[in-house]
mmCIF file of C-alpha atoms in Angstrom:
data_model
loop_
_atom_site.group_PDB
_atom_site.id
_atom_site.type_symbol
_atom_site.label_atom_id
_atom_site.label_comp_id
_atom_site.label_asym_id
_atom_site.label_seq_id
_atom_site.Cartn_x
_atom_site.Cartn_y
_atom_site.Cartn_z
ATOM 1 C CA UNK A 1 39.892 102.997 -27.665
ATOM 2 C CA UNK A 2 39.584 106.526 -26.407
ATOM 3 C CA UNK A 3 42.948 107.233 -28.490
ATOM 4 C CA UNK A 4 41.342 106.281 -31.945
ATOM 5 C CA UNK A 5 41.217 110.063 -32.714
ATOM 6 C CA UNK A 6 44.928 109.770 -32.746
ATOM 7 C CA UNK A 7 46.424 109.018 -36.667
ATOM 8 C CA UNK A 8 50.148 110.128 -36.392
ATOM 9 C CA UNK A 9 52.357 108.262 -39.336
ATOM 10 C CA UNK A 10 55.015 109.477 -37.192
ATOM 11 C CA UNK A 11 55.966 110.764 -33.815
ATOM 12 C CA UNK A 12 59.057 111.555 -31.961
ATOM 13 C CA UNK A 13 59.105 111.911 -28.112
ATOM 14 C CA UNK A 14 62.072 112.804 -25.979
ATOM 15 C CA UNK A 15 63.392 111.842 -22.362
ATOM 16 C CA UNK A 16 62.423 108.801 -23.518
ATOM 17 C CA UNK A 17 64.408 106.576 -21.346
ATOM 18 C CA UNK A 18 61.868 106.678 -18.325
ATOM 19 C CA UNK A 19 58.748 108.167 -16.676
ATOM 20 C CA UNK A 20 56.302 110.087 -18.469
ATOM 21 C CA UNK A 21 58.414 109.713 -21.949
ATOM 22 C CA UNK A 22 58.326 105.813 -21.731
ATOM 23 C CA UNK A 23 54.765 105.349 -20.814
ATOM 24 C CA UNK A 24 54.525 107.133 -24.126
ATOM 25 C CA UNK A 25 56.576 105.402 -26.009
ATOM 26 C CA UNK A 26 54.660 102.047 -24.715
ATOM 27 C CA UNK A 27 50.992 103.768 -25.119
ATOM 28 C CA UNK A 28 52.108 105.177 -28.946
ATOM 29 C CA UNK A 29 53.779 101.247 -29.506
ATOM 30 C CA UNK A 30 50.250 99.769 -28.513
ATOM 31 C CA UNK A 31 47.370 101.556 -30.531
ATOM 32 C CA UNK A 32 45.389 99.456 -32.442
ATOM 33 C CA UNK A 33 46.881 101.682 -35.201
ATOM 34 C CA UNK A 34 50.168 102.622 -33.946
ATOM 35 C CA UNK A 35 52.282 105.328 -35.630
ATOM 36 C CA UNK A 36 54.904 103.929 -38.492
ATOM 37 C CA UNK A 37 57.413 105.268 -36.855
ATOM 38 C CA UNK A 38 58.226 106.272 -33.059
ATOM 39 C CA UNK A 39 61.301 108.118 -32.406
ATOM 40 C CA UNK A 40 62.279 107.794 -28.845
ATOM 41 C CA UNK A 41 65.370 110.234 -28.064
ATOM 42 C CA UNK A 42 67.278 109.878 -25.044
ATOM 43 C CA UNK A 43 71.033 111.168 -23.277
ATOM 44 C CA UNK A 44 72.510 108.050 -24.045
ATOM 45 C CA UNK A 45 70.833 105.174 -25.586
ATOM 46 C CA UNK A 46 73.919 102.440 -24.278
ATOM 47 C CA UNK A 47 73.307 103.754 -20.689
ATOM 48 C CA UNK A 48 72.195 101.914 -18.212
ATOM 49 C CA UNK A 49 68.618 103.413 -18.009
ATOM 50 C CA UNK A 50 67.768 102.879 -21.179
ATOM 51 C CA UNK A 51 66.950 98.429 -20.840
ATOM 52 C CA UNK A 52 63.593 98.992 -21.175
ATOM 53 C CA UNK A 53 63.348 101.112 -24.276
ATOM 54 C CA UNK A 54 66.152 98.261 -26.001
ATOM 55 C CA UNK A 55 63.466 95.766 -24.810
ATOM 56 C CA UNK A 56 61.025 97.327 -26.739
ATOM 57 C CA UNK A 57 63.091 98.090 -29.728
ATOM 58 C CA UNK A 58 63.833 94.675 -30.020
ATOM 59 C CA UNK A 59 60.369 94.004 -29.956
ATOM 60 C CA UNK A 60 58.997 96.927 -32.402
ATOM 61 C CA UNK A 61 60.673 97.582 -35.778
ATOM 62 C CA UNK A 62 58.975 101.047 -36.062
ATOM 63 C CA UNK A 63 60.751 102.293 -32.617
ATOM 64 C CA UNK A 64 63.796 104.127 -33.579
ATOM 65 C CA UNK A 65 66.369 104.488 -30.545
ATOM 66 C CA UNK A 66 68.007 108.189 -31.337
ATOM 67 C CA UNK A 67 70.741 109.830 -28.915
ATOM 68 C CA UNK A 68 69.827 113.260 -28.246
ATOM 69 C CA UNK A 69 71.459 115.795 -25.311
ATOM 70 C CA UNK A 70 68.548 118.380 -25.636
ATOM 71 C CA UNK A 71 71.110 121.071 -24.315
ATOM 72 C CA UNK A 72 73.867 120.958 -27.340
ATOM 73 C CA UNK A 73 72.383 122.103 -30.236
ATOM 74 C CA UNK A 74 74.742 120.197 -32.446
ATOM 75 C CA UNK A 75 73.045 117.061 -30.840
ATOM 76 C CA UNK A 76 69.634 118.526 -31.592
ATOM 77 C CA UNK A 77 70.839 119.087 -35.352
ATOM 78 C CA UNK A 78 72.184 115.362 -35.608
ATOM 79 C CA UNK A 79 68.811 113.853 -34.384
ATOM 80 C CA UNK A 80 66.990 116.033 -36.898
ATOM 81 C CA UNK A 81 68.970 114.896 -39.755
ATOM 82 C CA UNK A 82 68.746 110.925 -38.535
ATOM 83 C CA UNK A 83 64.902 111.505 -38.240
ATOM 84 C CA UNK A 84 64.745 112.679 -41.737
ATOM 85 C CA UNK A 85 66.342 110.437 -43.487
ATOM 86 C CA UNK A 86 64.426 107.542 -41.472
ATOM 87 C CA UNK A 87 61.078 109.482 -42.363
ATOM 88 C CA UNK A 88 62.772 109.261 -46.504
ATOM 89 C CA UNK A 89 60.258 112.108 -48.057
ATOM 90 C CA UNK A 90 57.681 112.315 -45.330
ATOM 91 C CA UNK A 91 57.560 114.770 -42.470
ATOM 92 C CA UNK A 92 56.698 114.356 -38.348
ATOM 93 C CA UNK A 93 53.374 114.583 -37.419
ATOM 94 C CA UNK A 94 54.123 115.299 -33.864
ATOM 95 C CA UNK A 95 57.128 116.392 -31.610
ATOM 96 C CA UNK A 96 56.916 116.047 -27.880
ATOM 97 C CA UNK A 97 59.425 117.657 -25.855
ATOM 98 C CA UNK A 98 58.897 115.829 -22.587
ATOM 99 C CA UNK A 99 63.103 116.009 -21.928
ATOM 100 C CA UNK A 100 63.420 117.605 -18.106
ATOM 101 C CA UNK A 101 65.058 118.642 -14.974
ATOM 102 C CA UNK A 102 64.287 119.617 -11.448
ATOM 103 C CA UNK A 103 66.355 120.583 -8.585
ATOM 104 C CA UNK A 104 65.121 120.022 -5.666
ATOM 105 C CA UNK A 105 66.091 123.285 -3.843
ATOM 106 C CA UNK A 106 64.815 125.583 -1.386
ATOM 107 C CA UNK A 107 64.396 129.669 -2.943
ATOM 108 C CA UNK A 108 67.908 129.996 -0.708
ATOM 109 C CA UNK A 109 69.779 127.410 -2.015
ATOM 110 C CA UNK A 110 69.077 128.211 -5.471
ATOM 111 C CA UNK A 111 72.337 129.106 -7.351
ATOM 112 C CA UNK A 112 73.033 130.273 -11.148
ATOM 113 C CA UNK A 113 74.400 127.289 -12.217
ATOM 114 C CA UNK A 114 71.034 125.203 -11.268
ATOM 115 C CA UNK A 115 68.441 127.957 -12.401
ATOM 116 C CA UNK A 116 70.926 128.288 -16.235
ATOM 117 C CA UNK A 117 71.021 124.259 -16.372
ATOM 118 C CA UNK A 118 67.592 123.716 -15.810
ATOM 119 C CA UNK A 119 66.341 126.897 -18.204
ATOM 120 C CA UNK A 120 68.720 125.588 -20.919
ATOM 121 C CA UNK A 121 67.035 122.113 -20.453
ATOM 122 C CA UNK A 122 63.733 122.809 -20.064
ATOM 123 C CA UNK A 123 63.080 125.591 -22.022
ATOM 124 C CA UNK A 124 66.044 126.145 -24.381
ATOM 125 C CA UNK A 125 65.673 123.087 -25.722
ATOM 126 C CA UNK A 126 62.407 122.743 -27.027
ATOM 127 C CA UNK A 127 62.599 125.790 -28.114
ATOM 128 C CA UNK A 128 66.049 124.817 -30.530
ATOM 129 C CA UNK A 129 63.940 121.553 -30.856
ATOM 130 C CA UNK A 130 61.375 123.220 -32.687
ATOM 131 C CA UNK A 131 63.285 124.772 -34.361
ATOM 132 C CA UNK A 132 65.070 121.817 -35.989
ATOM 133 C CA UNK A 133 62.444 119.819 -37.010
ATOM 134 C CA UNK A 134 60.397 122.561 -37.995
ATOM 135 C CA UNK A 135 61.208 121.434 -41.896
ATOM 136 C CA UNK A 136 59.873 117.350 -41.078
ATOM 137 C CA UNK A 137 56.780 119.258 -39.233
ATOM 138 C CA UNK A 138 55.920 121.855 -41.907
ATOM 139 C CA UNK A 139 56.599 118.981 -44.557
ATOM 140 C CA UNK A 140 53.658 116.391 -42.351
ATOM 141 C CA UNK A 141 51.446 119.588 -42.498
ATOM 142 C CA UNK A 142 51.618 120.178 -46.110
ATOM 143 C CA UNK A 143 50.631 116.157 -46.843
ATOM 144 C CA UNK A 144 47.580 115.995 -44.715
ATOM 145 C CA UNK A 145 44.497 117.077 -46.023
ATOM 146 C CA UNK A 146 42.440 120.189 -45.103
ATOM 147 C CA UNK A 147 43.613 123.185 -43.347
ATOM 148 C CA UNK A 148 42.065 122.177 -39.755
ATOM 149 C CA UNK A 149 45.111 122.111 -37.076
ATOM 150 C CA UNK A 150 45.161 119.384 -35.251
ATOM 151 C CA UNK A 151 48.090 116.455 -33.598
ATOM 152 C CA UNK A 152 47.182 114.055 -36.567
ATOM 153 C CA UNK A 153 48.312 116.869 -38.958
ATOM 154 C CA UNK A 154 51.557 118.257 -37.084
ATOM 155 C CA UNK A 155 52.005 119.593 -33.474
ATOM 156 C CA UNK A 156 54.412 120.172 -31.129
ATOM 157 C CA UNK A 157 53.372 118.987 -27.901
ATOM 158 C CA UNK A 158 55.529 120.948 -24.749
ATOM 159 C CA UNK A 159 55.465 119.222 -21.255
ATOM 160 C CA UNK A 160 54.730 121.837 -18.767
ATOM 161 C CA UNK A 161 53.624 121.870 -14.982
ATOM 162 C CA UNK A 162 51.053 123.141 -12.750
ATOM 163 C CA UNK A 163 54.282 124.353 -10.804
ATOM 164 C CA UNK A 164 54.892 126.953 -13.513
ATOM 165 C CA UNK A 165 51.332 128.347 -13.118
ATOM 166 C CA UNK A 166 52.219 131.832 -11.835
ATOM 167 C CA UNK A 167 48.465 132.083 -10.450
ATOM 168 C CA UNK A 168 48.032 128.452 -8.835
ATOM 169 C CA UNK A 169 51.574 127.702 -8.103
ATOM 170 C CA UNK A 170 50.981 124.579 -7.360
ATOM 171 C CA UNK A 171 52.418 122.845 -4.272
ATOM 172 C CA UNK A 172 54.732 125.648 -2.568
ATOM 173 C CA UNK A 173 54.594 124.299 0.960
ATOM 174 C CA UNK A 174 55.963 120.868 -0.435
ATOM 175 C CA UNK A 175 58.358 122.156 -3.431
ATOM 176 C CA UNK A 176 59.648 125.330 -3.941
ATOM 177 C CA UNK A 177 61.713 124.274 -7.105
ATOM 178 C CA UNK A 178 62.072 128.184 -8.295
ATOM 179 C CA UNK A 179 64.425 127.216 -10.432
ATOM 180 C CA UNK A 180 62.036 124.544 -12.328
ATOM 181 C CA UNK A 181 58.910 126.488 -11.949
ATOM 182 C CA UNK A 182 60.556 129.682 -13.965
ATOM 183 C CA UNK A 183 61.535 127.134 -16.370
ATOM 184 C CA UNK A 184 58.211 125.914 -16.875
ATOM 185 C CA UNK A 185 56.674 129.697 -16.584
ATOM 186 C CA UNK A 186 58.708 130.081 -19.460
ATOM 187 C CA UNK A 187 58.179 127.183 -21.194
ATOM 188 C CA UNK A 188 54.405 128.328 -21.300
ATOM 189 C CA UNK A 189 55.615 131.459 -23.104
ATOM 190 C CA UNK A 190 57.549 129.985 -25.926
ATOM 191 C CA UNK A 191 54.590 127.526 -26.100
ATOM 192 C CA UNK A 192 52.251 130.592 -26.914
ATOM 193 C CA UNK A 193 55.019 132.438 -29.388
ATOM 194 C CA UNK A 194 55.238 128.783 -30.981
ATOM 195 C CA UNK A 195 51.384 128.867 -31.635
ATOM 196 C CA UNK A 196 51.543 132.090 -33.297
ATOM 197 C CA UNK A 197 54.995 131.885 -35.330
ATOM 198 C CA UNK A 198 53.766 128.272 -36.752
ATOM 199 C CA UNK A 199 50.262 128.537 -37.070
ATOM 200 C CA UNK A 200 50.874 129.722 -40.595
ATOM 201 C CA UNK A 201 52.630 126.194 -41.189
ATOM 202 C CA UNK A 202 49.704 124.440 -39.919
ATOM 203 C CA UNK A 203 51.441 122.955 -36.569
ATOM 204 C CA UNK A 204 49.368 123.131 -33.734
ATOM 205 C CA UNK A 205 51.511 123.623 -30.343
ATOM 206 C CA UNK A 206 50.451 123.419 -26.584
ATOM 207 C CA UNK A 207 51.543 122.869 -23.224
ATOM 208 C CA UNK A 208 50.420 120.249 -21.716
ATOM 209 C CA UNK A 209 50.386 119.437 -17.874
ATOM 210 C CA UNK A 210 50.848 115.677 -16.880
ATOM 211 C CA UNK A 211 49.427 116.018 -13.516
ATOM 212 C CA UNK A 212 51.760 114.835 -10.362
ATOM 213 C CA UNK A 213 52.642 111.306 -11.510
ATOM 214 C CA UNK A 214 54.682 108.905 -10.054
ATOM 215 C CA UNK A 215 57.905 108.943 -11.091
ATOM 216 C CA UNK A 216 61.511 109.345 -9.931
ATOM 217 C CA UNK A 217 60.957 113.372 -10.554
ATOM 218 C CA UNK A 218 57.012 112.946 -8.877
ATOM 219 C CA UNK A 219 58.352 110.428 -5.913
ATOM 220 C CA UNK A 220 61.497 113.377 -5.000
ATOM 221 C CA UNK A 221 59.295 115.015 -2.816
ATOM 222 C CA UNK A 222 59.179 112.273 -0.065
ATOM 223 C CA UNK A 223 55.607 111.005 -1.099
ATOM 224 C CA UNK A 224 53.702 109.094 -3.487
ATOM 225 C CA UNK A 225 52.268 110.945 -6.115
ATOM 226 C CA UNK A 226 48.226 110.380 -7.061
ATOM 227 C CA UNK A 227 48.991 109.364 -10.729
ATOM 228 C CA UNK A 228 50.341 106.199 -12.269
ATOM 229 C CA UNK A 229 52.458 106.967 -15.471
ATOM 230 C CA UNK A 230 49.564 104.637 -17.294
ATOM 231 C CA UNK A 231 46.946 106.940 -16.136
ATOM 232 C CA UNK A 232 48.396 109.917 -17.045
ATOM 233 C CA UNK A 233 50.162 109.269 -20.305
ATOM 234 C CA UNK A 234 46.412 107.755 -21.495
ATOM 235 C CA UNK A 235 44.829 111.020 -20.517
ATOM 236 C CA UNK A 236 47.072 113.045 -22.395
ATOM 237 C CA UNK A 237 46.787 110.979 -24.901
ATOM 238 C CA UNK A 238 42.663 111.099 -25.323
ATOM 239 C CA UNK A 239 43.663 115.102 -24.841
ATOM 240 C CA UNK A 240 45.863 115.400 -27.930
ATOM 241 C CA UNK A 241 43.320 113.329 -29.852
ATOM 242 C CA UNK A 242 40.486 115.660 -29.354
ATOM 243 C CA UNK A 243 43.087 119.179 -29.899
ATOM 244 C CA UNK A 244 41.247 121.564 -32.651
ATOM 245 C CA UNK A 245 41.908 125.031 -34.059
ATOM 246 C CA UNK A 246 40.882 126.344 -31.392
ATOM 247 C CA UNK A 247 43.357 124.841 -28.669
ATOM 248 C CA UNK A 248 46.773 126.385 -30.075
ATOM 249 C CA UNK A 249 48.561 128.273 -27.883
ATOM 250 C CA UNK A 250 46.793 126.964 -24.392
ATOM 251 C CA UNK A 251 47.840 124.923 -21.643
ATOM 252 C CA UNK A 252 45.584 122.021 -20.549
ATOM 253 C CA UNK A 253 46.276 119.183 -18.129
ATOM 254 C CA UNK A 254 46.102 115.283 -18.719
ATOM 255 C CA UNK A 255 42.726 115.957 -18.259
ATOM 256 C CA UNK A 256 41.593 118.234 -20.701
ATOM 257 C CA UNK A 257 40.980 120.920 -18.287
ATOM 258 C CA UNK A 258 42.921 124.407 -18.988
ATOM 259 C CA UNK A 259 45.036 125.693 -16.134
ATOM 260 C CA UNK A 260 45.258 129.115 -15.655
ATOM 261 C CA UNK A 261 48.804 131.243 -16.776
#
């Protein structure tokens, strides 16, 4: 499989409920190798959005349902600790903040309330979500051999969007979403200042852009997106396999191919 490059022991993803974060979940669940343990983090795991990841919990003894509200840091700090003691003495190999929010608005109707809840989501949180399981990620670094970064070792992997390209900007005449697209602007940032602050740790961090998949944040916009959650979630997934040294710090879509800043 085009994944084989892919050896994580462990792997937590959140948003895991739906979308992008479930196809995932499923894609991690179904290696050939699959991970010992997937965390799949979501609002609130006895909601009624969450059947299908129970489903497959039922199914898969190394899928671990944890609650997680990525914008109260107490929550974050809870998760951490339940992933560590599931892991016993080993670290995470990878951490995928894929948790997000849009709102749909025009530049007019934007308001404070919608621009802070969506930067506190989107950006805030994996930023206070790296910083909580930067222990179980430095601890996955230190037990895999050689010095090479790469997502096998320990990485933290930070769903952005074309949308927060400040030199494409992606769809305008279809989606303003300011709000969301400084979010993800600034989601690239902390995904650079992550590269450099934990490169010393050996965790390899980048942003990574899904493409326009179809999904009930893709479909808001009145048409079907080009890209089934399958498709994209495997390209990412060939994507992470192949990350090196050299990729740190950048921000690629589910292609491979870097997008500009």
């Amino acid at each position: 499989s085009s994944m084989a490059g892919l050896q994580v022991r462990s792997v937590l993803v959140t948003g895991a409920n739906r979308g992008i974060g479930l196809g995932l979940v499923q894609q991690f669940l179904g290696m050939t190798n699959p991970p010992k343990w997937v965390f799949a983090s979501c609002r609130d795991p006895k909601g009624q959005q969450v059947q299908e990841l129970q489903n497959l919990a039922s199914k898969h003894p190394n899928l671990v349902i944890i609650p997680l509200e990525v914008t109260a840091p107490a929550s974050i700090k809870a998760a951490a600790a339940r992933v560590g003691e599931q892991l016993g003495g080993s670290g995470l190999n990878l951490l995928i903040n894929n948790a997000g929010i849009a709102k749909v608005n025009l530049l007019d109707n934007e308001t404070l309330e919608d621009m802070t809840r969506t930067y506190t989501t989107n950006t805030a949180g994996p930023l206070l979500l790296g910083q909580a399981f930067l222990p179980l990620l430095k601890k996955a670094a230190q037990g895999s051999p050689g010095s090479a970064l790469s997502c096998s070792k320990a990485a933290i992997v930070n769903m952005s969007s074309s949308g927060g390209s400040i030199t494409s900007l992606e769809g305008w005449d279809l989606m303003q979403v300011v709000s969301y697209r400084c979010s993800k602007a600034a989601l690239n940032m902390l995904t650079k200042c992550q590269s450099l602050g934990y490169r010393e740790h050996g965790i390899l961090c980048i942003a990574l852009h899904p493409g326009w998949v179809q999904t009930d944040m893709g479909n808001s916009v009145g048409f079907t997106p080009p890209l089934t959650v399958d498709e994209s979630v495997r390209g990412m997934l060939k994507v992470l396999s192949s990350l090196s040294e050299k990729d740190t710090g950048t921000f690629l879509d589910w292609e491979g191919k870097a997008i500009s800043w």
